[in-house]
mmCIF file of C-alpha atoms in Angstrom:
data_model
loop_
_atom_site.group_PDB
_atom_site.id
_atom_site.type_symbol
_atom_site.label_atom_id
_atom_site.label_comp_id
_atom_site.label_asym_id
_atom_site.label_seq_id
_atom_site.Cartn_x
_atom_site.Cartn_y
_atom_site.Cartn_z
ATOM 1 C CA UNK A 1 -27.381 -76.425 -22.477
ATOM 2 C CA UNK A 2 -24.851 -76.173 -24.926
ATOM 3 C CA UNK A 3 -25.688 -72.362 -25.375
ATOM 4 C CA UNK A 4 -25.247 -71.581 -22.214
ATOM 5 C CA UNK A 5 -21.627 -73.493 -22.069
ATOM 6 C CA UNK A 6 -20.403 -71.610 -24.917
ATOM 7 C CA UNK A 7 -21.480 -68.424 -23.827
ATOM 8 C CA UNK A 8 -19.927 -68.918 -20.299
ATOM 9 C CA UNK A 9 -16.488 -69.931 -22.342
ATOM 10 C CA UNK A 10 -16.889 -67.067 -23.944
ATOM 11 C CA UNK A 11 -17.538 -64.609 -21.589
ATOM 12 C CA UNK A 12 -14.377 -66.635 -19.627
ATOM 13 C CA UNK A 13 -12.256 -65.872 -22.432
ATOM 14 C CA UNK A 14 -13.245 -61.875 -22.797
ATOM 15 C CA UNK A 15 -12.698 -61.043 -19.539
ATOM 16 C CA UNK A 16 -9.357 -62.705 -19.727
ATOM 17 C CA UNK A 17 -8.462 -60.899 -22.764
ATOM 18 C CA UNK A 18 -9.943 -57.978 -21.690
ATOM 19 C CA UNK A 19 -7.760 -58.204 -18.771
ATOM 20 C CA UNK A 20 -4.582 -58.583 -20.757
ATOM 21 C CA UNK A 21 -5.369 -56.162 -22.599
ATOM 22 C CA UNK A 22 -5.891 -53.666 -19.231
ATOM 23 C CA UNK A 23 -2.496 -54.412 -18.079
ATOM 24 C CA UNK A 24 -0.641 -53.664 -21.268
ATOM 25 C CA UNK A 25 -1.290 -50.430 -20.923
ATOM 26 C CA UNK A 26 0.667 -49.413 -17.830
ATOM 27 C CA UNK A 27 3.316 -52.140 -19.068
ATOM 28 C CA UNK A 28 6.982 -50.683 -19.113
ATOM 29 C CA UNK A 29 8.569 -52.820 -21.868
ATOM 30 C CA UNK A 30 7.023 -52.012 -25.450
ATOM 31 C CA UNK A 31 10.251 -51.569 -26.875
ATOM 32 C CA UNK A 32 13.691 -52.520 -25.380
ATOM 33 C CA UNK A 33 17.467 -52.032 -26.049
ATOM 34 C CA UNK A 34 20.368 -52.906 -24.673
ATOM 35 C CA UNK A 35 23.873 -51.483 -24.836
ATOM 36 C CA UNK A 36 26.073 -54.401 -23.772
ATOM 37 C CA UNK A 37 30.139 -53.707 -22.462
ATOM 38 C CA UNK A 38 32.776 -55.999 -22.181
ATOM 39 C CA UNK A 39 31.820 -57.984 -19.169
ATOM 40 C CA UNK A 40 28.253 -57.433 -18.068
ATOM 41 C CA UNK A 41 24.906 -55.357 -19.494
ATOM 42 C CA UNK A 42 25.922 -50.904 -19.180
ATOM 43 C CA UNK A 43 22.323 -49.695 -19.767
ATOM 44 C CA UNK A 44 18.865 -50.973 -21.043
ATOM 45 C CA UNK A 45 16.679 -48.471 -22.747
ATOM 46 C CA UNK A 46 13.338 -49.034 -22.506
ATOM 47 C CA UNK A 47 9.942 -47.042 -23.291
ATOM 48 C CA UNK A 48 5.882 -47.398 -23.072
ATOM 49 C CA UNK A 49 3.284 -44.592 -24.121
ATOM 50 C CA UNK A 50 4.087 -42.490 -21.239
ATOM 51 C CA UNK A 51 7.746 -42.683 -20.252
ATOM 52 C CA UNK A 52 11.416 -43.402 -21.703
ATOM 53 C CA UNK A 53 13.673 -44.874 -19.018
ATOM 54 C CA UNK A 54 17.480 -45.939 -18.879
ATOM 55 C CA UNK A 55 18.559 -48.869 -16.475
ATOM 56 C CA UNK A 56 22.205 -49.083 -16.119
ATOM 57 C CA UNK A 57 23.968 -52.251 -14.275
ATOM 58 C CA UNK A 58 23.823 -51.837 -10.807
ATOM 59 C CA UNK A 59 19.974 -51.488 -11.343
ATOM 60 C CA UNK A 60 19.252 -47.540 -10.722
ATOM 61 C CA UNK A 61 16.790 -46.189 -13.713
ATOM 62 C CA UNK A 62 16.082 -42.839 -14.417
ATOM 63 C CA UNK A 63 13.287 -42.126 -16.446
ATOM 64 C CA UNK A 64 11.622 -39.213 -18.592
ATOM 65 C CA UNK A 65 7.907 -38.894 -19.022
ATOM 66 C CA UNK A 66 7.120 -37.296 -21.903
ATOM 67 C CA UNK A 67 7.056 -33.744 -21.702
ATOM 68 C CA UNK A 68 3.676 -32.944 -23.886
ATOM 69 C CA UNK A 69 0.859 -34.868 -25.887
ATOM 70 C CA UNK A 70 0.338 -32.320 -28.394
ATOM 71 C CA UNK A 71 3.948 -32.613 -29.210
ATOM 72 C CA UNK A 72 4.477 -36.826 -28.688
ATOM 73 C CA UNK A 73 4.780 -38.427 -32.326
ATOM 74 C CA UNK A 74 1.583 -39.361 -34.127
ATOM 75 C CA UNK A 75 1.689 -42.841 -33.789
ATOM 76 C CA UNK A 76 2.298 -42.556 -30.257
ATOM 77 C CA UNK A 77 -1.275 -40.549 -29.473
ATOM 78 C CA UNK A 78 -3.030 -42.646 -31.832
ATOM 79 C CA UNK A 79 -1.770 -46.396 -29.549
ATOM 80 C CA UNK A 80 -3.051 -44.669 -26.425
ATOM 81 C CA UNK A 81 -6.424 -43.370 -27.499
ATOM 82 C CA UNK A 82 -6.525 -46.752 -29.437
ATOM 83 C CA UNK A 83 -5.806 -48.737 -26.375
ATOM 84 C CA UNK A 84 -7.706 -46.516 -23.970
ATOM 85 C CA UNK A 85 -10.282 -47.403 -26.209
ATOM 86 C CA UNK A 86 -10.510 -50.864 -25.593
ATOM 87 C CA UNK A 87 -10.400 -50.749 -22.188
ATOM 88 C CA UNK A 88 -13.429 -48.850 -22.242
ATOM 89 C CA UNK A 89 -15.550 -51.115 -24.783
ATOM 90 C CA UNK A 90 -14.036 -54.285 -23.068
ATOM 91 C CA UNK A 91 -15.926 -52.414 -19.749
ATOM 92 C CA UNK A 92 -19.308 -52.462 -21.512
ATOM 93 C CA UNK A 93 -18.777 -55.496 -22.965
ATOM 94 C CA UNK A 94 -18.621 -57.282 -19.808
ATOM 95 C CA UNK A 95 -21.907 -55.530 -18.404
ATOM 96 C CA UNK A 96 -23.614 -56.168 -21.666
ATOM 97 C CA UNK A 97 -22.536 -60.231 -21.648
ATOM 98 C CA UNK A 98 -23.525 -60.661 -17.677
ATOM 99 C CA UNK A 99 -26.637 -59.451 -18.273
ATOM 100 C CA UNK A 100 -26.927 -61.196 -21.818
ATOM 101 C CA UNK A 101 -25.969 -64.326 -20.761
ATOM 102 C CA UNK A 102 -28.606 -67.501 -20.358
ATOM 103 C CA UNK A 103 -27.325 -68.332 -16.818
ATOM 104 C CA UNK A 104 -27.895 -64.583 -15.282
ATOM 105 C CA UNK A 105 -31.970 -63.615 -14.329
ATOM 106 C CA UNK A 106 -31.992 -60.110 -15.937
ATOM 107 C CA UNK A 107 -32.187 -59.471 -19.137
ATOM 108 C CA UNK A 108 -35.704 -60.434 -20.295
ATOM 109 C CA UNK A 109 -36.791 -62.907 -22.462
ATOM 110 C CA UNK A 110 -34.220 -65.586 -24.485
ATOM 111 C CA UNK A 111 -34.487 -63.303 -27.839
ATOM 112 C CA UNK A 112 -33.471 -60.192 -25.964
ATOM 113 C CA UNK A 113 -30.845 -61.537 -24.236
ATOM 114 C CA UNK A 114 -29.169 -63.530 -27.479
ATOM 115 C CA UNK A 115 -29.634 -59.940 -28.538
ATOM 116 C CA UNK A 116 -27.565 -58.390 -26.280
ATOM 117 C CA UNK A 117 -25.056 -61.277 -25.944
ATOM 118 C CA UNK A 118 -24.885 -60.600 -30.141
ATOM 119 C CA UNK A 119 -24.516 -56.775 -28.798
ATOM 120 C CA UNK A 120 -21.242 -57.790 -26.288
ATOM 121 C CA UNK A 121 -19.262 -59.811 -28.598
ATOM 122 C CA UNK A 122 -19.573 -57.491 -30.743
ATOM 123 C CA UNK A 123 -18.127 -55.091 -28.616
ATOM 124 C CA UNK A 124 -15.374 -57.103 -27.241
ATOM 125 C CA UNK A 125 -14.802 -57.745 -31.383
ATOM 126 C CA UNK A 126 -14.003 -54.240 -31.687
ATOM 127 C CA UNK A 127 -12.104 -53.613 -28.212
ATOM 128 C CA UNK A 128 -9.736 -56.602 -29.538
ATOM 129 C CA UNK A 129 -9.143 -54.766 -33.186
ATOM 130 C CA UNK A 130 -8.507 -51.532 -31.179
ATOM 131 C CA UNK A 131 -5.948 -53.234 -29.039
ATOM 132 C CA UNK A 132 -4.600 -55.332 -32.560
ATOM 133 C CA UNK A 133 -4.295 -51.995 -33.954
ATOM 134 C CA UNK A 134 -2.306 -49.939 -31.645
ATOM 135 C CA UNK A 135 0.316 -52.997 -30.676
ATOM 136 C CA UNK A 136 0.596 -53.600 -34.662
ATOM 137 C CA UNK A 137 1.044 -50.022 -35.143
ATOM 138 C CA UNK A 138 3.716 -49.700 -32.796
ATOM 139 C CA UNK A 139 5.226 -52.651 -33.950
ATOM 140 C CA UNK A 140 5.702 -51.202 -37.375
ATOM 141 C CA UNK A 141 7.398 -48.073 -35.880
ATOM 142 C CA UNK A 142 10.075 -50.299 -34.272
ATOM 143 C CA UNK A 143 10.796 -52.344 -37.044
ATOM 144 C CA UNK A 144 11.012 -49.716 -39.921
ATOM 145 C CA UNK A 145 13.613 -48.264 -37.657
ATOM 146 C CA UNK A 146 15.062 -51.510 -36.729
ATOM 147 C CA UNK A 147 15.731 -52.270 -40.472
ATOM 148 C CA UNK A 148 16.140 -48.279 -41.725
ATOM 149 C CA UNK A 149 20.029 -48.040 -42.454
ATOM 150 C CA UNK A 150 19.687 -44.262 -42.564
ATOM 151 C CA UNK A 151 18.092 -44.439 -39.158
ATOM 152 C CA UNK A 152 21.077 -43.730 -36.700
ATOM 153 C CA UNK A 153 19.322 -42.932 -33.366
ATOM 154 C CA UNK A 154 19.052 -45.670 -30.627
ATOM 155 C CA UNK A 155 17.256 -48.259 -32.095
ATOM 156 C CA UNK A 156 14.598 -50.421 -30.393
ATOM 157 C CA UNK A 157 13.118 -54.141 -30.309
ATOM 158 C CA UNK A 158 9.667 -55.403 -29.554
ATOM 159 C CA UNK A 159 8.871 -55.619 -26.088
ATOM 160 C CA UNK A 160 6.312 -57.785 -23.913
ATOM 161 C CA UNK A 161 3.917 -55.215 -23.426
ATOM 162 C CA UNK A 162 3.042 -56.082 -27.462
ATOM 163 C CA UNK A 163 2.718 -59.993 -27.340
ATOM 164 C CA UNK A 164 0.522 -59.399 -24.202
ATOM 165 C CA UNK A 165 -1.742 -56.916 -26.103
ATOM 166 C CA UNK A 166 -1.509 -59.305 -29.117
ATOM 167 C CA UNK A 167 -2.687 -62.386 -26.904
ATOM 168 C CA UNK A 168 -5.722 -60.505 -25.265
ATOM 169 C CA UNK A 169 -6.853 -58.790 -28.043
ATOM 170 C CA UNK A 170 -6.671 -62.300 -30.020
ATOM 171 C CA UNK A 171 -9.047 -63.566 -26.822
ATOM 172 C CA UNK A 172 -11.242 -60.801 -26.860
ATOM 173 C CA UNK A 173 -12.334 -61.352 -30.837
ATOM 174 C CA UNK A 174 -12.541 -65.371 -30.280
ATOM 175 C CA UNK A 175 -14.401 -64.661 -27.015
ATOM 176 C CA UNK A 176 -16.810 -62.098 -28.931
ATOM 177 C CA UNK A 177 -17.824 -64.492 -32.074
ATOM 178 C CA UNK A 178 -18.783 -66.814 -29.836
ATOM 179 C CA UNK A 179 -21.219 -64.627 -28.080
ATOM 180 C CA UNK A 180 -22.219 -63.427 -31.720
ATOM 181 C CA UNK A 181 -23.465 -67.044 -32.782
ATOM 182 C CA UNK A 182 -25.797 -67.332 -30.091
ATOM 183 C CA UNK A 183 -28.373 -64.896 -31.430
ATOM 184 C CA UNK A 184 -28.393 -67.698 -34.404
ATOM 185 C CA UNK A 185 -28.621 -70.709 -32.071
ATOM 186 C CA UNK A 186 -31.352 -69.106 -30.296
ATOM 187 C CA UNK A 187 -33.284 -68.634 -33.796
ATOM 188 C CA UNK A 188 -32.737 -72.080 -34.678
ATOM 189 C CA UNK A 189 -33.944 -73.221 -31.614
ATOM 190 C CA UNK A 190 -36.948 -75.321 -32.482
ATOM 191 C CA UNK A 191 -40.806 -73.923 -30.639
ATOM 192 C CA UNK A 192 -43.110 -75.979 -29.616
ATOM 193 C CA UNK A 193 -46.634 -75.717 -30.823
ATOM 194 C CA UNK A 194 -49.838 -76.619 -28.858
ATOM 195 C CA UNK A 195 -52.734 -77.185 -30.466
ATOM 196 C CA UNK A 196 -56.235 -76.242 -28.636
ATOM 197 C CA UNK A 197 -58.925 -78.293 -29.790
ATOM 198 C CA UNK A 198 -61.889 -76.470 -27.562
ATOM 199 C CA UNK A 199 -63.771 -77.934 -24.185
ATOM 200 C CA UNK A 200 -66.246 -80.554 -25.414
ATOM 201 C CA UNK A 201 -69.736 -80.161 -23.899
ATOM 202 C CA UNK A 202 -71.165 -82.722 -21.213
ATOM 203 C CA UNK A 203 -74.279 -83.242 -23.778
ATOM 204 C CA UNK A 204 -71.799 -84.410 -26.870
ATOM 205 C CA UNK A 205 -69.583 -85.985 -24.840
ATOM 206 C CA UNK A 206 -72.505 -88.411 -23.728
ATOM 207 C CA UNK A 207 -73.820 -88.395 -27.253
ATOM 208 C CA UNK A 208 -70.505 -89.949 -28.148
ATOM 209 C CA UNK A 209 -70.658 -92.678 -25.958
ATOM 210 C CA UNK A 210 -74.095 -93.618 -26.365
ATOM 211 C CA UNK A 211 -73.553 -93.971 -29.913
ATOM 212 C CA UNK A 212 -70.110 -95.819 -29.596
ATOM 213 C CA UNK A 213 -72.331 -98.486 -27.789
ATOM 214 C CA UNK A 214 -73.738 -101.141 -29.583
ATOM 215 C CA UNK A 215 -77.208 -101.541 -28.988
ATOM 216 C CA UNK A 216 -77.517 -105.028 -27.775
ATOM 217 C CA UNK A 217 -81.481 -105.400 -26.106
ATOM 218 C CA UNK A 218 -83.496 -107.657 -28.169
ATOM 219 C CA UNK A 219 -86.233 -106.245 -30.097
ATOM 220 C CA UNK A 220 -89.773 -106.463 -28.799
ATOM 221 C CA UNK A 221 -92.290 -108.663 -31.010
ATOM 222 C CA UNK A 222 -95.925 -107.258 -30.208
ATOM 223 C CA UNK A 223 -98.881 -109.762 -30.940
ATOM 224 C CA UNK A 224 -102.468 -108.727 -32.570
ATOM 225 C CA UNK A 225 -103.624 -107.514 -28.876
ATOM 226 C CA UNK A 226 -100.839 -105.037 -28.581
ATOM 227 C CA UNK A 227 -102.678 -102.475 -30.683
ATOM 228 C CA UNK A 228 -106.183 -102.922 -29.218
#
C-alpha cells in the first residue's frame, strides 16, 4: 500500500513538472531589460528561443523572430533541442509510469511493472537534467554578459521562463527517483511459501487412527476345554 502511494506521488509530481517544463518553452520572458526615463518605464526588451521583442510605455511591442537557425548563436540551438528534448522524454515517461504503476491493470505481473516504473523515472530523471541544462546554460550566457565590463550591447537579466524550467525540471528528477525505488521495494517484498505435504490415502489415514486408539477390551482367558 505504501508502494502504490509513493508511486501515485510520484507520478503526481512528474506530470506537474513535466508540465512546467512544457510551458517554458513558449514562455516570452527568459531574459528581460528595462530602459527606465525620467517619469515612467520607455521600453522593456525582452527575448525567448524564438523571438526578441521591444515593449515601449503605452504597451505596443514589436518583435523580431529570429531570422535563421543555422545562423542563431550556439547556445541558443543547443536550449531548444535541449528543451524540446524533454518534452519529448517527459511524453514517454508518462505512458511508461501509467502503465507501470500498481494501481493501473496493464502492465503484467508486479516485477514487470516495478520494471517499467524503474524505466519512467528514469526517463523523467533525464527529461529534468535536459531541462536543468538548457535553463542553466542560458543562465550563464546572461550573467557573463551581465558582469562582462567589455560587454557594451544591451544587457539582459534572468527571466521567469528560467525559475519555471528550474522548478519543473527539479519535480521531474524528485518525481523520477521515486519511481526508481520501487523496483527495490518490490524485491524486498517478502513471498510467501506453501509447503505441499501430498494427499494421505484413506487406508493410512485409518491406520493412524486405529493405532492412536488405545486398545481397551479385556483379554480373553480360555480354560483347558478351549483347545479340545
Amino acid at each position: 500500500m505504501a508502494s502504490t502511494s509513493a508511486e501515485i506521488i510520484a507520478f503526481l509530481l512528474t506530470i506537474s513538472g513535466w508540465v512546467l517544463v512544457s510551458s517554458t518553452l513558449p514562455t516570452d520572458y527568459w531574459k528581460v531589460s528595462t530602459i527606465d526615463g525620467t517619469v515612467i518605464t520607455t521600453a522593456t526588451f525582452w527575448a525567448n528561443l524564438w523571438k526578441t521583442c521591444v515593449t515601449d510605455s503605452t504597451g505596443v511591442s514589436n518583435c523580431k523572430d529570429f531570422p535563421s537557425m543555422l545562423a542563431l548563436d550556439g547556445y541558443i540551438q543547443a536550449c531548444r533541442g535541449l528543451m524540446i528534448s524533454a518534452v519529448c522524454l517527459g511524453f514517454f515517461g508518462a505512458v511508461f509510469g501509467l502503465i507501470g504503476m500498481k494501481c493501473t491493470k496493464v502492465g503484467g505481473s508486479d516485477q514487470t511493472k516495478a520494471k517499467i516504473a524503474c524505466l519512467a523515472g528514469l526517463i523523467f530523471i533525464l527529461s529534468g537534467l535536459c531541462s536543468m541544462t538548457s535553463c542553466s546554460l542560458y543562465a550563464n550566457r546572461i550573467t557573463s554578459e551581465f558582469f562582462d565590463p567589455s560587454f557594451v550591447a544591451q544587457k539582459y537579466e534572468l527571466g521567469a521562463a528560467l525559475f519555471i524550467g528550474w522548478a519543473g525540471a527539479s519535480l521531474c528528477i524528485i518525481g523520477g527517483s521515486i519511481f526508481c525505488f520501487s523496483i527495490t521495494e518490490t524485491s524486498n517484498s517478502p513471498r510467501r511459501g506453501y509447503a505441499y505435504n501430498g494427499a494421505a490415502s484413506v487406508m493410512s489415514s485409518r491406520t493412524k487412527v486405529h493405532n492412536s486408539i488405545p486398545d481397551k477390551t479385556p483379554p480373553k482367558h480360555f480354560d483347558k476345554n478351549a483347545y479340545v
